[in-house]
Amino acid sequence: MQIDIIDYESCSAAGVNLSALRTSLRQHQSGLIKNNLPGSDLDTWIGVVGQVSAVNDLGEWQSRNNRLAALGYEQGTIRSTVSGLINKYGAARIGLIMGSSTSSIDRTEEAYTKLNSENALTDEFRQPFVHNPHAPALFAAHLSGIKGPSLTINTACSSSAKVFATGSRWLETGIVDAVLVGGVDTLCLSVLHGFDSLQLLSPDPCKPFDQHRNGINLGEASGFAVLQRAGENDNAKGIRLTGYGESSDAYHMSHPHPDGLGARLSMTQALDRAGLPPSAIDYVNLHGTSSRANDLIEGKLISELFPGSVSCSSTKAWMGHTLGAAGITEAIIAMDTLQTNVIPGSKNLEILDEALNFSIKATDEPKVCQHVMTNSFGFGGNNCTLLFSRTG
């Protein structure tokens, strides 16, 4: 069964909405800034969504993660699209799937700095629905009024790519008539210093696949998309989820399999499910974190699986690696090329890693694409590949 994309929106340091993101991509204007996170003196660059501070206090739902989700949900027509589907099918017939790697750990981190004299949570931090791995979906259900099945997926950096695969299965089995999928992750000290302890952060703006890359930059983002069975909505965007692949090689907690076995499997599964040869793909949005190991393994896989005619880029230099929100952020960038007819370049790429040989450019490429793909590879070897196609 094929699945239509009815609506989508992205909110990141590269743009508070899809329109702003398109402008940043077109002008090659990155949202990365020198680290200014309160309490952190790490020498790195981060992608902060400054507009989060203007979001009203959420009361019992208060957390930076939920505020970023709320900000993203108000962009574009996502809210009105979901409201229309609820009116048509009923709130219980709409599903909800969110991806996140840290949920609202930012709020929990803050709570521990403000314990009372008995080392217990103060009243303002007694938030069982926030200090909760399922917090993103609980809050999104509160925001949207959706009462159908809900799920929060946490598979590290592939979390909000896998929401599309799960949503597709829910629609195929008929348990819902539409699905709101999304992802959200925010920066906090636990996240930033956790990655620093793994020696992964770069003191410079990241340079995916560049010979002189020296680590990643972290960012925050939220994003949403609405899925329905093909042909059931007149407002479809002309974009269809035609394939997906999921795998877990479980080679190491943080290092990918040296031969990329799981990543290869997720890509070939997506192609097989779509019934397409590698040569049919016009563009691949790469996971491309700018780490030495990840880029090398992914780049070699691309050159082995795809012909040189397939264009590739990594877009993390615009907003940083947004962790559990990276999957949907980059899925949106990939599928949006079917609307804009422009493939974004790989920002900051100067000299391609001498061990790699595939079609990747620093500059944009005007191109009418028919089929595009995006990769999301997470800790623990948890991989997801999505394939989107033009319907017209």
Tab-separated table of C-alpha atoms in Angstrom:
chain	number	residue	atom	x	y	z
A	1	MET	CA	0.000	0.000	0.000
A	2	GLN	CA	1.244	3.479	-0.838
A	3	ILE	CA	0.997	6.369	1.588
A	4	ASP	CA	0.408	10.024	0.713
A	5	ILE	CA	2.044	12.921	2.544
A	6	ILE	CA	-0.787	15.379	3.219
A	7	ASP	CA	1.143	18.117	5.016
A	8	TYR	CA	4.553	18.735	6.602
A	9	GLU	CA	6.419	21.401	8.561
A	10	SER	CA	9.921	21.806	9.967
A	11	CYS	CA	11.198	23.996	12.811
A	12	SER	CA	14.942	24.248	13.469
A	13	ALA	CA	17.818	26.697	13.821
A	14	ALA	CA	17.797	26.944	10.023
A	15	GLY	CA	14.243	28.242	10.033
A	16	VAL	CA	11.235	28.356	12.332
A	17	ASN	CA	9.073	26.983	9.518
A	18	LEU	CA	9.332	25.408	6.089
A	19	SER	CA	9.348	28.733	4.270
A	20	ALA	CA	12.252	30.010	6.377
A	21	LEU	CA	14.101	26.715	5.950
A	22	ARG	CA	13.794	26.955	2.174
A	23	THR	CA	15.258	30.478	2.317
A	24	SER	CA	18.187	29.351	4.489
A	25	LEU	CA	18.940	26.460	2.159
A	26	ARG	CA	18.717	28.655	-0.923
A	27	GLN	CA	20.953	31.359	0.567
A	28	HIS	CA	23.323	28.851	2.205
A	29	GLN	CA	22.729	30.601	5.521
A	30	SER	CA	23.477	28.291	8.463
A	31	GLY	CA	21.695	28.563	11.792
A	32	LEU	CA	24.708	27.315	13.758
A	33	ILE	CA	26.213	29.621	16.382
A	34	LYS	CA	29.065	29.393	18.879
A	35	ASN	CA	27.963	27.458	21.947
A	36	ASN	CA	26.173	29.799	24.364
A	37	LEU	CA	24.194	27.246	26.367
A	38	PRO	CA	24.000	28.510	29.977
A	39	GLY	CA	26.316	26.522	32.221
A	40	SER	CA	28.423	25.149	29.377
A	41	ASP	CA	31.873	26.294	28.304
A	42	LEU	CA	32.386	23.654	25.619
A	43	ASP	CA	34.169	24.889	22.507
A	44	THR	CA	31.678	23.885	19.827
A	45	TRP	CA	28.845	25.160	17.631
A	46	ILE	CA	25.142	24.530	18.230
A	47	GLY	CA	21.842	24.998	16.433
A	48	VAL	CA	19.443	26.781	18.820
A	49	VAL	CA	15.830	27.698	18.007
A	50	GLY	CA	15.682	31.122	19.638
A	51	GLN	CA	11.937	31.544	19.106
A	52	VAL	CA	11.243	28.878	21.752
A	53	SER	CA	11.678	31.530	24.450
A	54	ALA	CA	8.589	33.358	23.140
A	55	VAL	CA	6.292	30.343	23.588
A	56	ASN	CA	3.849	30.805	26.471
A	57	ASP	CA	4.381	28.879	29.686
A	58	LEU	CA	2.787	25.461	29.316
A	59	GLY	CA	1.849	24.962	32.962
A	60	GLU	CA	1.873	21.282	33.908
A	61	TRP	CA	3.349	20.469	30.492
A	62	GLN	CA	6.253	22.888	30.849
A	63	SER	CA	9.586	21.841	29.332
A	64	ARG	CA	11.779	23.240	26.583
A	65	ASN	CA	11.125	20.109	24.549
A	66	ASN	CA	7.364	20.596	24.743
A	67	ARG	CA	7.680	24.297	23.955
A	68	LEU	CA	9.640	23.471	20.807
A	69	ALA	CA	7.000	20.909	19.856
A	70	ALA	CA	4.293	23.524	20.423
A	71	LEU	CA	6.172	26.076	18.320
A	72	GLY	CA	6.556	23.600	15.469
A	73	TYR	CA	2.914	22.542	15.611
A	74	GLU	CA	1.750	26.134	15.086
A	75	GLN	CA	3.729	26.572	11.859
A	76	GLY	CA	2.129	26.339	8.433
A	77	THR	CA	-1.163	24.459	8.217
A	78	ILE	CA	-0.368	21.416	10.384
A	79	ARG	CA	-2.863	22.291	13.109
A	80	SER	CA	-5.694	23.031	10.671
A	81	THR	CA	-4.946	19.888	8.654
A	82	VAL	CA	-5.163	17.701	11.759
A	83	SER	CA	-8.308	19.486	12.966
A	84	GLY	CA	-9.945	18.852	9.595
A	85	LEU	CA	-9.105	15.146	9.769
A	86	ILE	CA	-10.472	14.906	13.323
A	87	ASN	CA	-13.712	16.530	12.143
A	88	LYS	CA	-13.936	14.082	9.236
A	89	TYR	CA	-12.990	10.794	10.886
A	90	GLY	CA	-13.209	11.423	14.633
A	91	ALA	CA	-10.343	11.927	17.074
A	92	ALA	CA	-10.113	8.192	17.834
A	93	ARG	CA	-9.402	7.360	14.170
A	94	ILE	CA	-6.277	9.541	13.985
A	95	GLY	CA	-2.980	8.025	15.112
A	96	LEU	CA	-0.004	9.832	16.618
A	97	ILE	CA	3.663	8.775	16.513
A	98	MET	CA	6.506	10.924	17.839
A	99	GLY	CA	10.252	10.346	17.704
A	100	SER	CA	12.679	11.676	20.304
A	101	SER	CA	15.962	10.639	21.856
A	102	THR	CA	15.768	12.594	25.119
A	103	SER	CA	12.059	13.447	25.558
A	104	SER	CA	11.910	16.209	28.204
A	105	ILE	CA	15.181	15.456	29.979
A	106	ASP	CA	15.859	19.207	29.860
A	107	ARG	CA	13.087	19.689	32.428
A	108	THR	CA	14.298	16.812	34.581
A	109	GLU	CA	17.799	18.268	34.504
A	110	GLU	CA	16.436	21.613	35.685
A	111	ALA	CA	14.363	19.933	38.395
A	112	TYR	CA	17.463	18.367	39.952
A	113	THR	CA	19.100	21.784	40.258
A	114	LYS	CA	16.118	23.067	42.272
A	115	LEU	CA	15.420	20.294	44.766
A	116	ASN	CA	13.943	21.369	48.090
A	117	SER	CA	15.646	21.083	51.483
A	118	GLU	CA	14.694	17.404	51.612
A	119	ASN	CA	16.245	16.745	48.179
A	120	ALA	CA	12.808	16.175	46.705
A	121	LEU	CA	11.096	17.746	43.695
A	122	THR	CA	9.408	21.070	44.322
A	123	ASP	CA	5.743	21.385	43.384
A	124	GLU	CA	6.411	23.098	40.038
A	125	PHE	CA	8.469	20.107	38.881
A	126	ARG	CA	6.010	17.403	39.899
A	127	GLN	CA	5.114	16.607	36.292
A	128	PRO	CA	4.628	12.857	35.747
A	129	PHE	CA	3.650	13.355	32.093
A	130	VAL	CA	6.826	15.400	31.438
A	131	HIS	CA	9.480	13.368	33.306
A	132	ASN	CA	8.480	10.497	31.083
A	133	PRO	CA	9.983	8.820	27.978
A	134	HIS	CA	6.522	9.041	26.360
A	135	ALA	CA	6.293	12.794	26.987
A	136	PRO	CA	6.498	13.883	23.304
A	137	ALA	CA	3.450	11.882	22.231
A	138	LEU	CA	1.521	12.653	25.424
A	139	PHE	CA	2.028	16.369	24.816
A	140	ALA	CA	1.311	16.155	21.068
A	141	ALA	CA	-1.988	14.403	21.862
A	142	HIS	CA	-2.788	17.220	24.295
A	143	LEU	CA	-1.911	19.820	21.625
A	144	SER	CA	-3.828	18.226	18.785
A	145	GLY	CA	-6.814	16.566	20.420
A	146	ILE	CA	-5.917	13.232	18.827
A	147	LYS	CA	-7.367	10.301	20.792
A	148	GLY	CA	-6.284	7.384	18.612
A	149	PRO	CA	-3.301	5.116	19.295
A	150	SER	CA	-0.133	6.984	20.222
A	151	LEU	CA	3.501	5.964	20.441
A	152	THR	CA	6.855	7.561	21.200
A	153	ILE	CA	9.794	5.975	19.390
A	154	ASN	CA	13.264	6.298	20.878
A	155	THR	CA	15.916	4.697	18.700
A	156	ALA	CA	18.422	7.531	19.010
A	157	CYS	CA	19.028	9.413	15.756
A	158	SER	CA	16.683	7.260	13.656
A	159	SER	CA	13.694	7.904	15.955
A	160	SER	CA	11.697	10.340	13.834
A	161	ALA	CA	12.504	8.577	10.582
A	162	LYS	CA	10.969	5.375	11.931
A	163	VAL	CA	7.714	7.232	12.655
A	164	PHE	CA	6.981	7.152	8.916
A	165	ALA	CA	7.479	3.391	8.720
A	166	THR	CA	5.294	2.753	11.762
A	167	GLY	CA	2.649	5.183	10.516
A	168	SER	CA	2.596	3.401	7.170
A	169	ARG	CA	1.965	0.067	8.881
A	170	TRP	CA	-0.845	1.516	10.984
A	171	LEU	CA	-2.547	2.765	7.833
A	172	GLU	CA	-1.980	-0.509	5.986
A	173	THR	CA	-3.651	-2.484	8.764
A	174	GLY	CA	-6.580	-0.048	8.869
A	175	ILE	CA	-6.419	0.743	12.571
A	176	VAL	CA	-6.464	4.486	11.770
A	177	ASP	CA	-7.503	6.709	8.857
A	178	ALA	CA	-4.668	9.225	9.200
A	179	VAL	CA	-1.487	9.582	11.240
A	180	LEU	CA	0.282	12.638	12.615
A	181	VAL	CA	3.972	11.787	12.784
A	182	GLY	CA	6.633	13.998	14.260
A	183	GLY	CA	9.881	14.392	16.120
A	184	VAL	CA	11.331	16.763	18.685
A	185	ASP	CA	14.582	17.075	20.622
A	186	THR	CA	16.117	20.023	22.432
A	187	LEU	CA	19.555	20.974	23.645
A	188	CYS	CA	20.486	20.779	27.307
A	189	LEU	CA	23.640	20.167	29.327
A	190	SER	CA	23.083	16.404	29.549
A	191	VAL	CA	22.915	16.138	25.771
A	192	LEU	CA	25.775	18.463	24.911
A	193	HIS	CA	28.214	17.199	27.530
A	194	GLY	CA	27.186	13.611	26.916
A	195	PHE	CA	28.322	13.873	23.315
A	196	ASP	CA	31.459	15.682	24.432
A	197	SER	CA	32.287	12.703	26.653
A	198	LEU	CA	32.215	10.562	23.514
A	199	GLN	CA	34.735	12.963	21.936
A	200	LEU	CA	32.378	13.629	19.028
A	201	LEU	CA	31.932	17.415	19.132
A	202	SER	CA	33.724	19.707	16.703
A	203	PRO	CA	35.122	23.123	17.728
A	204	ASP	CA	34.272	24.317	14.201
A	205	PRO	CA	31.136	24.396	12.044
A	206	CYS	CA	30.721	20.807	10.875
A	207	LYS	CA	31.965	19.702	7.437
A	208	PRO	CA	30.191	16.471	6.468
A	209	PHE	CA	32.279	14.170	4.237
A	210	ASP	CA	35.097	16.698	4.028
A	211	GLN	CA	38.673	15.434	4.231
A	212	HIS	CA	39.276	17.741	7.211
A	213	ARG	CA	36.060	17.139	9.161
A	214	ASN	CA	36.646	16.816	12.893
A	215	GLY	CA	33.314	16.093	14.542
A	216	ILE	CA	29.665	17.002	14.813
A	217	ASN	CA	27.582	19.994	15.903
A	218	LEU	CA	24.387	19.418	17.868
A	219	GLY	CA	21.105	21.210	17.309
A	220	GLU	CA	17.441	21.124	18.236
A	221	ALA	CA	14.355	20.821	16.066
A	222	SER	CA	10.753	19.762	15.800
A	223	GLY	CA	8.884	18.590	12.744
A	224	PHE	CA	5.528	17.132	11.775
A	225	ALA	CA	3.952	15.382	8.813
A	226	VAL	CA	0.483	13.989	8.149
A	227	LEU	CA	0.062	10.613	6.427
A	228	GLN	CA	-2.951	8.995	4.770
A	229	ARG	CA	-3.593	6.073	2.477
A	230	ALA	CA	-3.010	7.054	-1.140
A	231	GLY	CA	-6.016	8.609	-2.842
A	232	GLU	CA	-8.035	9.332	0.313
A	233	ASN	CA	-7.381	13.067	0.527
A	234	ASP	CA	-7.753	15.729	-2.157
A	235	ASN	CA	-5.143	17.903	-0.394
A	236	ALA	CA	-2.241	15.506	-0.907
A	237	LYS	CA	1.067	17.232	-1.686
A	238	GLY	CA	1.904	15.062	-4.681
A	239	ILE	CA	4.449	13.231	-2.514
A	240	ARG	CA	4.185	9.564	-1.615
A	241	LEU	CA	6.070	7.379	0.853
A	242	THR	CA	6.877	4.505	-1.485
A	243	GLY	CA	9.520	2.664	0.503
A	244	TYR	CA	11.172	2.303	3.865
A	245	GLY	CA	13.785	0.067	5.430
A	246	GLU	CA	14.649	-0.587	9.061
A	247	SER	CA	17.519	-2.539	10.588
A	248	SER	CA	19.616	-2.862	13.724
A	249	ASP	CA	23.113	-4.279	13.453
A	250	ALA	CA	23.786	-3.863	17.221
A	251	TYR	CA	27.522	-3.834	16.586
A	252	HIS	CA	28.438	-1.236	19.227
A	253	MET	CA	26.687	1.272	21.474
A	254	SER	CA	27.860	4.311	19.483
A	255	HIS	CA	30.050	3.123	16.573
A	256	PRO	CA	28.442	1.883	13.330
A	257	HIS	CA	29.264	-1.548	11.960
A	258	PRO	CA	32.613	-1.135	10.145
A	259	ASP	CA	31.132	-2.625	6.957
A	260	GLY	CA	27.839	-0.790	7.354
A	261	LEU	CA	25.823	-4.022	7.201
A	262	GLY	CA	22.727	-2.617	8.892
A	263	ALA	CA	22.841	0.634	6.936
A	264	ARG	CA	23.124	-1.306	3.689
A	265	LEU	CA	20.134	-3.440	4.680
A	266	SER	CA	17.922	-0.439	5.447
A	267	MET	CA	18.695	1.117	2.052
A	268	THR	CA	18.147	-2.093	0.070
A	269	GLN	CA	14.909	-2.779	1.968
A	270	ALA	CA	13.579	0.664	1.031
A	271	LEU	CA	14.463	0.102	-2.631
A	272	ASP	CA	12.895	-3.364	-2.629
A	273	ARG	CA	9.705	-2.157	-0.974
A	274	ALA	CA	9.389	0.596	-3.590
A	275	GLY	CA	10.276	-1.812	-6.409
A	276	LEU	CA	13.014	0.504	-7.668
A	277	PRO	CA	16.621	-0.067	-8.749
A	278	PRO	CA	19.326	2.178	-7.224
A	279	SER	CA	19.667	3.985	-10.550
A	280	ALA	CA	16.095	5.290	-10.236
A	281	ILE	CA	16.939	7.422	-7.194
A	282	ASP	CA	17.602	11.063	-8.046
A	283	TYR	CA	18.777	12.293	-4.645
A	284	VAL	CA	19.917	10.858	-1.310
A	285	ASN	CA	19.901	13.047	1.789
A	286	LEU	CA	22.712	11.419	3.730
A	287	HIS	CA	22.886	10.914	7.479
A	288	GLY	CA	26.257	12.680	7.169
A	289	THR	CA	27.004	13.698	10.744
A	290	SER	CA	30.570	14.906	10.014
A	291	SER	CA	32.148	12.339	12.311
A	292	ARG	CA	35.156	10.489	10.898
A	293	ALA	CA	33.680	6.988	11.145
A	294	ASN	CA	30.032	7.582	10.225
A	295	ASP	CA	30.734	9.596	7.093
A	296	LEU	CA	33.393	7.173	5.874
A	297	ILE	CA	31.157	4.114	6.254
A	298	GLU	CA	28.062	5.760	4.773
A	299	GLY	CA	30.033	7.270	1.885
A	300	LYS	CA	31.545	3.919	0.927
A	301	LEU	CA	28.114	2.282	1.007
A	302	ILE	CA	26.681	4.955	-1.276
A	303	SER	CA	29.441	4.460	-3.849
A	304	GLU	CA	28.916	0.686	-3.719
A	305	LEU	CA	25.124	0.747	-4.010
A	306	PHE	CA	24.399	3.704	-6.299
A	307	PRO	CA	25.691	4.871	-9.669
A	308	GLY	CA	27.440	8.228	-9.989
A	309	SER	CA	24.273	9.757	-11.456
A	310	VAL	CA	22.631	9.786	-8.013
A	311	SER	CA	23.081	13.180	-6.331
A	312	CYS	CA	23.845	13.280	-2.605
A	313	SER	CA	24.253	15.822	0.161
A	314	SER	CA	24.275	16.189	3.925
A	315	THR	CA	22.290	19.109	5.333
A	316	LYS	CA	23.404	18.976	8.984
A	317	ALA	CA	25.635	22.040	8.574
A	318	TRP	CA	22.466	24.173	8.464
A	319	MET	CA	20.962	23.228	11.830
A	320	GLY	CA	23.315	20.690	13.399
A	321	HIS	CA	22.576	17.095	14.237
A	322	THR	CA	19.131	17.343	15.812
A	323	LEU	CA	19.268	13.842	17.296
A	324	GLY	CA	15.786	12.327	17.647
A	325	ALA	CA	14.382	15.070	15.395
A	326	ALA	CA	16.993	14.543	12.665
A	327	GLY	CA	14.960	11.864	10.881
A	328	ILE	CA	11.889	13.983	10.213
A	329	THR	CA	13.916	17.167	9.633
A	330	GLU	CA	15.899	15.524	6.856
A	331	ALA	CA	12.916	13.576	5.528
A	332	ILE	CA	11.197	16.932	5.044
A	333	ILE	CA	14.253	18.397	3.312
A	334	ALA	CA	14.409	15.372	1.009
A	335	MET	CA	10.698	15.254	0.145
A	336	ASP	CA	10.593	19.027	-0.315
A	337	THR	CA	12.979	18.719	-3.272
A	338	LEU	CA	9.979	17.202	-5.065
A	339	GLN	CA	8.258	20.576	-4.582
A	340	THR	CA	11.158	22.999	-5.098
A	341	ASN	CA	13.055	21.105	-7.837
A	342	VAL	CA	16.317	22.052	-6.115
A	343	ILE	CA	18.715	19.620	-4.443
A	344	PRO	CA	20.529	21.397	-1.582
A	345	GLY	CA	24.300	21.318	-1.599
A	346	SER	CA	26.463	19.881	1.178
A	347	LYS	CA	27.385	23.039	3.066
A	348	ASN	CA	31.018	23.501	4.161
A	349	LEU	CA	32.256	20.728	1.887
A	350	GLU	CA	35.605	21.838	0.424
A	351	ILE	CA	37.601	18.660	-0.267
A	352	LEU	CA	35.833	15.315	-0.372
A	353	ASP	CA	37.397	12.672	1.878
A	354	GLU	CA	40.123	11.112	-0.258
A	355	ALA	CA	38.829	7.628	0.654
A	356	LEU	CA	35.422	8.381	-0.899
A	357	ASN	CA	34.146	8.668	-4.446
A	358	PHE	CA	30.496	9.507	-4.997
A	359	SER	CA	28.392	12.357	-6.359
A	360	ILE	CA	28.280	15.045	-3.665
A	361	LYS	CA	28.542	18.792	-4.197
A	362	ALA	CA	28.772	21.874	-2.017
A	363	THR	CA	26.494	23.822	-4.366
A	364	ASP	CA	22.780	23.430	-5.062
A	365	GLU	CA	21.635	21.476	-8.094
A	366	PRO	CA	18.451	22.388	-10.013
A	367	LYS	CA	16.796	19.067	-10.771
A	368	VAL	CA	13.283	17.699	-11.229
A	369	CYS	CA	13.416	14.598	-9.051
A	370	GLN	CA	11.075	11.629	-9.253
A	371	HIS	CA	12.422	9.521	-6.368
A	372	VAL	CA	14.395	10.706	-3.329
A	373	MET	CA	15.809	8.908	-0.313
A	374	THR	CA	16.953	9.875	3.174
A	375	ASN	CA	19.120	7.970	5.664
A	376	SER	CA	18.992	8.096	9.467
A	377	PHE	CA	21.474	5.984	11.405
A	378	GLY	CA	21.362	5.913	15.205
A	379	PHE	CA	23.367	4.694	18.170
A	380	GLY	CA	23.268	0.949	18.671
A	381	GLY	CA	23.254	0.470	14.912
A	382	ASN	CA	19.573	1.367	14.612
A	383	ASN	CA	19.004	2.402	11.006
A	384	CYS	CA	16.112	3.705	8.937
A	385	THR	CA	15.892	4.694	5.270
A	386	LEU	CA	12.865	6.413	3.727
A	387	LEU	CA	12.020	6.711	0.032
A	388	PHE	CA	9.619	9.361	-1.294
A	389	SER	CA	8.283	9.659	-4.845
A	390	ARG	CA	6.499	12.247	-6.930
A	391	THR	CA	2.935	11.153	-7.732
A	392	GLY	CA	2.415	13.272	-10.845
